[in-house]
Amino acid sequence: MNKVPQTVAIIMDGNGRWAKAKGLPRTAGHKQGAEQIRVIALAANRMGIKKLILYAFSTENWKRPEDEIGYLCKLPGIFFSRYIKELMENNIRVTFAGELERFPESTQKVIRKAVDQTKENTGLNLDIAINYGSRRELLLGMQAYAQEVAEGKRENNLTEAEVAQYLMVPEDIDLLIRTSGEERISNFLLWQIAYAELIFTPVAWPDFDETALQDCIDQFNHRDRRYGGLTS
Ligand code: FPP
């Protein structure tokens, strides 16, 4: 039995600690972290994963020092100028989840361009969560729903299945991985991970390579997913 999870979410943690352990500035950890986005996206695409959602910047990350935020805002530009060609060659579609308006116009422009360039691709959907927070996502969804009801656009009869259409990430997650040893969800995809398998690996994100991903998928394959029922 070797199932590939359809939807994989990763909390990319440990960039700062990785850099510190090497006597490097935190930004060096983020730089290597961006390289691993390329490595893991290509590997996930080869493995047949349909959607890979990476938590790159949370609504809480604005509390970080200005120079670190400035560097993180520049990374999408560096990343796509280097790798957009390879993403295209590999049929990878790039999307973003989160409120992008808070980022500098130059960052938004780079992001919109990558999304537009890759929109017809049919392979892996690489979805990068930036300025994303799950509680905020749920709140915005509730507000949108309430407004539709208030304006008479729909009945007040929302079903569980319909909630997804009000979210930034509509899919259920099969496998959630957090790197670097912390065992927390940190406001990521709270609705979507209802039945996800969770894996917390000690590997720091800048060291998380194809072998580490395969190891997580092997562990996923040994889990017995019962969704509240009994083992078959
Ligand atoms: C968590 O490590 C990492 C982040 C908050 C940033 C993640 C961003 C990237 C990997 C690059 C984004 C690039 C693109 C192209 C969107 P941490 O800094 O919290 O590490 P620590 O817990 O060891 O301090």
mmCIF file of C-alpha atoms and ligand atoms in Angstrom:
data_model
loop_
_atom_site.group_PDB
_atom_site.id
_atom_site.type_symbol
_atom_site.label_atom_id
_atom_site.label_comp_id
_atom_site.label_asym_id
_atom_site.label_seq_id
_atom_site.Cartn_x
_atom_site.Cartn_y
_atom_site.Cartn_z
ATOM 1 C CA MET A 1 0.000 0.000 0.000
ATOM 2 C CA ASN A 2 1.493 3.314 -1.008
ATOM 3 C CA LYS A 3 -0.944 6.181 -1.010
ATOM 4 C CA VAL A 4 0.113 9.680 -1.832
ATOM 5 C CA PRO A 5 -1.714 12.332 0.192
ATOM 6 C CA GLN A 6 -3.640 14.668 -2.131
ATOM 7 C CA THR A 7 -3.247 17.751 0.022
ATOM 8 C CA VAL A 8 -0.161 18.427 2.127
ATOM 9 C CA ALA A 9 0.315 21.477 4.352
ATOM 10 C CA ILE A 10 3.668 22.423 5.875
ATOM 11 C CA ILE A 11 4.471 24.843 8.688
ATOM 12 C CA MET A 12 7.989 25.800 7.621
ATOM 13 C CA ASP A 13 9.627 26.389 10.986
ATOM 14 C CA GLY A 14 13.203 26.682 12.216
ATOM 15 C CA ASN A 15 14.857 29.019 9.714
ATOM 16 C CA GLY A 16 16.122 31.313 12.470
ATOM 17 C CA ARG A 17 17.488 28.511 14.659
ATOM 18 C CA TRP A 18 19.134 26.870 11.651
ATOM 19 C CA ALA A 19 20.943 30.115 10.851
ATOM 20 C CA LYS A 20 21.889 30.808 14.476
ATOM 21 C CA ALA A 21 23.417 27.338 14.835
ATOM 22 C CA LYS A 22 25.675 28.181 11.895
ATOM 23 C CA GLY A 23 26.550 31.643 13.232
ATOM 24 C CA LEU A 24 24.616 33.278 10.380
ATOM 25 C CA PRO A 25 21.979 36.047 10.431
ATOM 26 C CA ARG A 26 18.322 34.910 10.554
ATOM 27 C CA THR A 27 17.855 36.101 6.969
ATOM 28 C CA ALA A 28 20.314 33.416 5.820
ATOM 29 C CA GLY A 29 17.888 30.862 7.223
ATOM 30 C CA HIS A 30 15.013 32.392 5.243
ATOM 31 C CA LYS A 31 17.174 32.438 2.092
ATOM 32 C CA GLN A 32 17.880 28.705 2.426
ATOM 33 C CA GLY A 33 14.205 28.217 3.374
ATOM 34 C CA ALA A 34 13.167 29.677 0.026
ATOM 35 C CA GLU A 35 15.531 27.233 -1.754
ATOM 36 C CA GLN A 36 13.742 24.378 0.016
ATOM 37 C CA ILE A 37 10.401 25.646 -1.295
ATOM 38 C CA ARG A 38 11.742 24.905 -4.782
ATOM 39 C CA VAL A 39 13.114 21.483 -3.768
ATOM 40 C CA ILE A 40 9.921 20.393 -1.996
ATOM 41 C CA ALA A 41 7.559 21.750 -4.669
ATOM 42 C CA LEU A 42 9.405 19.814 -7.400
ATOM 43 C CA ALA A 43 9.449 16.650 -5.259
ATOM 44 C CA ALA A 44 5.746 16.945 -4.346
ATOM 45 C CA ASN A 45 4.887 17.427 -8.022
ATOM 46 C CA ARG A 46 6.833 14.294 -8.990
ATOM 47 C CA MET A 47 5.145 12.305 -6.225
ATOM 48 C CA GLY A 48 1.686 13.255 -7.508
ATOM 49 C CA ILE A 49 0.597 15.437 -4.592
ATOM 50 C CA LYS A 50 -2.196 17.717 -5.864
ATOM 51 C CA LYS A 51 -1.838 20.665 -3.508
ATOM 52 C CA LEU A 52 1.028 21.777 -1.285
ATOM 53 C CA ILE A 53 0.245 24.626 1.107
ATOM 54 C CA LEU A 54 3.209 26.307 2.741
ATOM 55 C CA TYR A 55 2.916 28.664 5.720
ATOM 56 C CA ALA A 56 5.424 31.383 4.855
ATOM 57 C CA PHE A 57 4.154 34.400 6.813
ATOM 58 C CA SER A 58 1.481 34.511 9.490
ATOM 59 C CA THR A 59 -0.681 37.439 10.588
ATOM 60 C CA GLU A 60 1.464 37.394 13.775
ATOM 61 C CA ASN A 61 4.804 37.641 11.907
ATOM 62 C CA TRP A 62 4.407 41.443 11.546
ATOM 63 C CA LYS A 63 5.743 41.600 15.148
ATOM 64 C CA ARG A 64 9.223 40.652 13.860
ATOM 65 C CA PRO A 65 12.044 43.217 13.427
ATOM 66 C CA GLU A 66 11.584 45.535 10.445
ATOM 67 C CA ASP A 67 14.712 44.356 8.620
ATOM 68 C CA GLU A 68 13.587 40.713 8.802
ATOM 69 C CA ILE A 69 10.126 41.620 7.476
ATOM 70 C CA GLY A 70 11.767 43.681 4.728
ATOM 71 C CA TYR A 71 13.848 40.682 3.692
ATOM 72 C CA LEU A 72 10.849 38.325 3.718
ATOM 73 C CA CYS A 73 8.977 40.800 1.478
ATOM 74 C CA LYS A 74 11.850 40.680 -1.019
ATOM 75 C CA LEU A 75 12.075 36.882 -1.113
ATOM 76 C CA PRO A 76 9.142 36.233 -3.488
ATOM 77 C CA GLY A 77 10.819 38.525 -6.063
ATOM 78 C CA ILE A 78 14.158 36.734 -5.729
ATOM 79 C CA PHE A 79 12.455 33.335 -5.776
ATOM 80 C CA PHE A 80 10.294 33.838 -8.855
ATOM 81 C CA SER A 81 12.954 35.605 -10.905
ATOM 82 C CA ARG A 82 15.145 32.553 -10.309
ATOM 83 C CA TYR A 83 12.622 29.729 -10.555
ATOM 84 C CA ILE A 84 9.527 30.737 -12.534
ATOM 85 C CA LYS A 85 10.930 29.076 -15.674
ATOM 86 C CA GLU A 86 11.460 25.786 -13.839
ATOM 87 C CA LEU A 87 7.985 25.969 -12.270
ATOM 88 C CA MET A 88 6.510 26.455 -15.756
ATOM 89 C CA GLU A 89 8.545 23.551 -17.198
ATOM 90 C CA ASN A 90 7.177 21.354 -14.438
ATOM 91 C CA ASN A 91 3.553 22.447 -14.959
ATOM 92 C CA ILE A 92 3.302 23.817 -11.381
ATOM 93 C CA ARG A 93 0.542 26.341 -10.636
ATOM 94 C CA VAL A 94 1.307 28.979 -8.009
ATOM 95 C CA THR A 95 -1.389 30.539 -5.840
ATOM 96 C CA PHE A 96 -1.373 32.559 -2.632
ATOM 97 C CA ALA A 97 -3.632 32.449 0.416
ATOM 98 C CA GLY A 98 -3.873 35.456 2.728
ATOM 99 C CA GLU A 99 -4.502 39.178 2.682
ATOM 100 C CA LEU A 100 -1.886 40.325 0.224
ATOM 101 C CA GLU A 101 -2.846 44.031 0.392
ATOM 102 C CA ARG A 102 -0.677 44.591 3.453
ATOM 103 C CA PHE A 103 2.525 43.824 1.529
ATOM 104 C CA PRO A 104 4.460 46.482 -0.427
ATOM 105 C CA GLU A 105 3.106 47.075 -3.952
ATOM 106 C CA SER A 106 6.337 45.647 -5.452
ATOM 107 C CA THR A 107 5.830 42.335 -3.587
ATOM 108 C CA GLN A 108 2.167 42.174 -4.610
ATOM 109 C CA LYS A 109 3.115 42.779 -8.240
ATOM 110 C CA VAL A 110 5.645 39.921 -8.272
ATOM 111 C CA ILE A 111 3.075 37.628 -6.663
ATOM 112 C CA ARG A 112 0.279 38.552 -9.082
ATOM 113 C CA LYS A 113 2.640 37.978 -12.015
ATOM 114 C CA ALA A 114 3.633 34.476 -10.821
ATOM 115 C CA VAL A 115 -0.019 33.545 -10.241
ATOM 116 C CA ASP A 116 -0.991 34.837 -13.676
ATOM 117 C CA GLN A 117 1.925 33.178 -15.507
ATOM 118 C CA THR A 118 1.215 29.758 -14.014
ATOM 119 C CA LYS A 119 -2.599 29.851 -14.000
ATOM 120 C CA GLU A 120 -3.075 27.351 -16.835
ATOM 121 C CA ASN A 121 -0.694 24.762 -15.325
ATOM 122 C CA THR A 122 -2.326 21.493 -14.307
ATOM 123 C CA GLY A 123 0.322 19.825 -12.122
ATOM 124 C CA LEU A 124 0.938 20.555 -8.452
ATOM 125 C CA ASN A 125 -0.814 23.596 -6.974
ATOM 126 C CA LEU A 126 1.839 25.308 -4.857
ATOM 127 C CA ASP A 127 -0.186 27.534 -2.528
ATOM 128 C CA ILE A 128 1.849 29.923 -0.381
ATOM 129 C CA ALA A 129 0.156 31.320 2.714
ATOM 130 C CA ILE A 130 1.342 34.840 3.514
ATOM 131 C CA ASN A 131 -0.271 37.284 5.934
ATOM 132 C CA TYR A 132 -2.522 34.320 6.605
ATOM 133 C CA GLY A 133 -4.186 33.424 9.892
ATOM 134 C CA SER A 134 -6.881 30.811 10.190
ATOM 135 C CA ARG A 135 -9.049 32.692 12.696
ATOM 136 C CA ARG A 136 -8.984 35.737 10.429
ATOM 137 C CA GLU A 137 -9.847 33.489 7.446
ATOM 138 C CA LEU A 138 -12.853 32.108 9.356
ATOM 139 C CA LEU A 139 -13.934 35.577 10.478
ATOM 140 C CA LEU A 140 -13.774 36.981 6.925
ATOM 141 C CA GLY A 141 -15.733 33.968 5.684
ATOM 142 C CA MET A 142 -18.422 34.473 8.330
ATOM 143 C CA GLN A 143 -18.680 38.160 7.480
ATOM 144 C CA ALA A 144 -19.017 37.396 3.762
ATOM 145 C CA TYR A 145 -21.728 34.821 4.485
ATOM 146 C CA ALA A 146 -23.636 37.160 6.823
ATOM 147 C CA GLN A 147 -23.538 39.887 4.197
ATOM 148 C CA GLU A 148 -24.906 37.600 1.483
ATOM 149 C CA VAL A 149 -27.763 36.619 3.792
ATOM 150 C CA ALA A 150 -28.433 40.254 4.805
ATOM 151 C CA GLU A 151 -28.537 41.292 1.133
ATOM 152 C CA GLY A 152 -30.961 38.471 0.326
ATOM 153 C CA LYS A 153 -28.440 36.773 -1.970
ATOM 154 C CA ARG A 154 -28.876 33.463 -0.173
ATOM 155 C CA GLU A 155 -30.939 31.734 2.511
ATOM 156 C CA ASN A 156 -29.569 31.392 6.029
ATOM 157 C CA ASN A 157 -29.042 27.649 5.578
ATOM 158 C CA LEU A 158 -25.271 27.114 5.433
ATOM 159 C CA THR A 159 -24.102 23.492 5.449
ATOM 160 C CA GLU A 160 -20.747 22.110 6.613
ATOM 161 C CA ALA A 161 -19.845 21.301 3.009
ATOM 162 C CA GLU A 162 -20.534 24.896 1.932
ATOM 163 C CA VAL A 163 -18.280 26.492 4.573
ATOM 164 C CA ALA A 164 -15.232 25.738 2.397
ATOM 165 C CA GLN A 165 -16.390 28.140 -0.300
ATOM 166 C CA TYR A 166 -15.987 31.033 2.158
ATOM 167 C CA LEU A 167 -12.386 30.098 3.010
ATOM 168 C CA MET A 168 -9.046 31.046 1.442
ATOM 169 C CA VAL A 169 -8.086 27.368 1.322
ATOM 170 C CA PRO A 170 -11.158 25.296 0.453
ATOM 171 C CA GLU A 171 -9.600 21.807 0.520
ATOM 172 C CA ASP A 172 -9.444 19.392 3.442
ATOM 173 C CA ILE A 173 -5.836 18.617 4.386
ATOM 174 C CA ASP A 174 -4.642 14.987 4.356
ATOM 175 C CA LEU A 175 -1.227 15.541 5.921
ATOM 176 C CA LEU A 176 0.080 18.460 8.011
ATOM 177 C CA ILE A 177 3.809 18.608 8.698
ATOM 178 C CA ARG A 178 5.567 21.013 11.060
ATOM 179 C CA THR A 179 9.345 21.157 10.915
ATOM 180 C CA SER A 180 11.880 21.953 13.603
ATOM 181 C CA GLY A 181 10.477 20.188 16.632
ATOM 182 C CA GLU A 182 7.684 22.501 17.803
ATOM 183 C CA GLU A 183 4.331 20.761 18.243
ATOM 184 C CA ARG A 184 1.804 23.524 17.630
ATOM 185 C CA ILE A 185 -0.679 24.467 14.905
ATOM 186 C CA SER A 186 -0.071 28.236 15.182
ATOM 187 C CA ASN A 187 -3.381 29.366 13.662
ATOM 188 C CA PHE A 188 -2.891 27.409 10.392
ATOM 189 C CA LEU A 189 -5.840 25.851 8.523
ATOM 190 C CA LEU A 190 -7.916 25.160 11.658
ATOM 191 C CA TRP A 191 -11.056 24.153 9.743
ATOM 192 C CA GLN A 192 -9.210 22.236 7.022
ATOM 193 C CA ILE A 193 -7.135 19.952 9.306
ATOM 194 C CA ALA A 194 -10.173 18.396 11.019
ATOM 195 C CA TYR A 195 -9.130 14.914 9.816
ATOM 196 C CA ALA A 196 -5.507 15.541 8.834
ATOM 197 C CA GLU A 197 -2.684 13.307 9.972
ATOM 198 C CA LEU A 198 -0.157 15.434 11.904
ATOM 199 C CA ILE A 199 3.586 14.921 11.729
ATOM 200 C CA PHE A 200 6.054 16.942 13.785
ATOM 201 C CA THR A 201 9.606 16.404 12.583
ATOM 202 C CA PRO A 202 12.774 17.645 14.307
ATOM 203 C CA VAL A 203 14.324 18.565 10.922
ATOM 204 C CA ALA A 204 14.638 22.357 10.459
ATOM 205 C CA TRP A 205 12.938 23.695 7.324
ATOM 206 C CA PRO A 206 16.227 24.688 5.583
ATOM 207 C CA ASP A 207 17.314 21.024 5.887
ATOM 208 C CA PHE A 208 13.931 19.539 4.926
ATOM 209 C CA ASP A 209 14.657 17.755 1.638
ATOM 210 C CA GLU A 210 12.982 15.163 -0.593
ATOM 211 C CA THR A 211 14.091 12.300 1.689
ATOM 212 C CA ALA A 212 12.524 14.036 4.695
ATOM 213 C CA LEU A 213 9.281 14.551 2.755
ATOM 214 C CA GLN A 214 9.268 10.904 1.647
ATOM 215 C CA ASP A 215 9.796 9.865 5.260
ATOM 216 C CA CYS A 216 6.691 11.865 6.289
ATOM 217 C CA ILE A 217 4.693 10.253 3.476
ATOM 218 C CA ASP A 218 5.848 6.796 4.579
ATOM 219 C CA GLN A 219 4.646 7.604 8.109
ATOM 220 C CA PHE A 220 1.340 8.846 6.661
ATOM 221 C CA ASN A 221 0.991 5.510 4.881
ATOM 222 C CA HIS A 222 1.304 3.629 8.136
ATOM 223 C CA ARG A 223 -1.455 5.614 9.806
ATOM 224 C CA ASP A 224 -4.929 4.108 9.979
ATOM 225 C CA ARG A 225 -7.336 6.885 8.973
ATOM 226 C CA ARG A 226 -10.740 6.008 10.386
ATOM 227 C CA TYR A 227 -12.607 9.350 10.318
ATOM 228 C CA GLY A 228 -14.341 8.314 13.521
ATOM 229 C CA GLY A 229 -15.342 4.894 12.178
ATOM 230 C CA LEU A 230 -13.804 1.470 12.764
ATOM 231 C CA THR A 231 -10.793 -0.119 11.080
ATOM 232 C CA SER A 232 -11.835 -1.977 7.966
HETATM 233 C C1 FPP B 1 9.772 30.170 10.316
HETATM 234 O O1 FPP B 1 11.053 30.088 10.849
HETATM 235 C C2 FPP B 1 9.852 30.738 8.969
HETATM 236 C C3 FPP B 1 9.253 31.893 8.572
HETATM 237 C C4 FPP B 1 8.454 32.743 9.477
HETATM 238 C C5 FPP B 1 9.421 32.391 7.190
HETATM 239 C C6 FPP B 1 9.256 31.351 6.141
HETATM 240 C C7 FPP B 1 9.588 31.917 4.837
HETATM 241 C C8 FPP B 1 10.264 31.270 3.875
HETATM 242 C C9 FPP B 1 10.756 29.887 4.035
HETATM 243 C C10 FPP B 1 10.577 31.924 2.571
HETATM 244 C C11 FPP B 1 9.401 32.531 1.869
HETATM 245 C C12 FPP B 1 9.701 32.629 0.444
HETATM 246 C C13 FPP B 1 8.806 32.766 -0.553
HETATM 247 C C14 FPP B 1 9.258 32.620 -1.934
HETATM 248 C C15 FPP B 1 7.374 33.042 -0.301
HETATM 249 P P1 FPP B 1 11.428 31.018 12.076
HETATM 250 O O2 FPP B 1 12.032 32.283 11.534
HETATM 251 O O3 FPP B 1 10.232 31.199 12.933
HETATM 252 O O4 FPP B 1 12.503 30.147 12.749
HETATM 253 P P2 FPP B 1 12.833 30.052 14.302
HETATM 254 O O5 FPP B 1 11.594 29.512 14.980
HETATM 255 O O6 FPP B 1 13.971 29.094 14.332
HETATM 256 O O7 FPP B 1 13.197 31.432 14.754
#
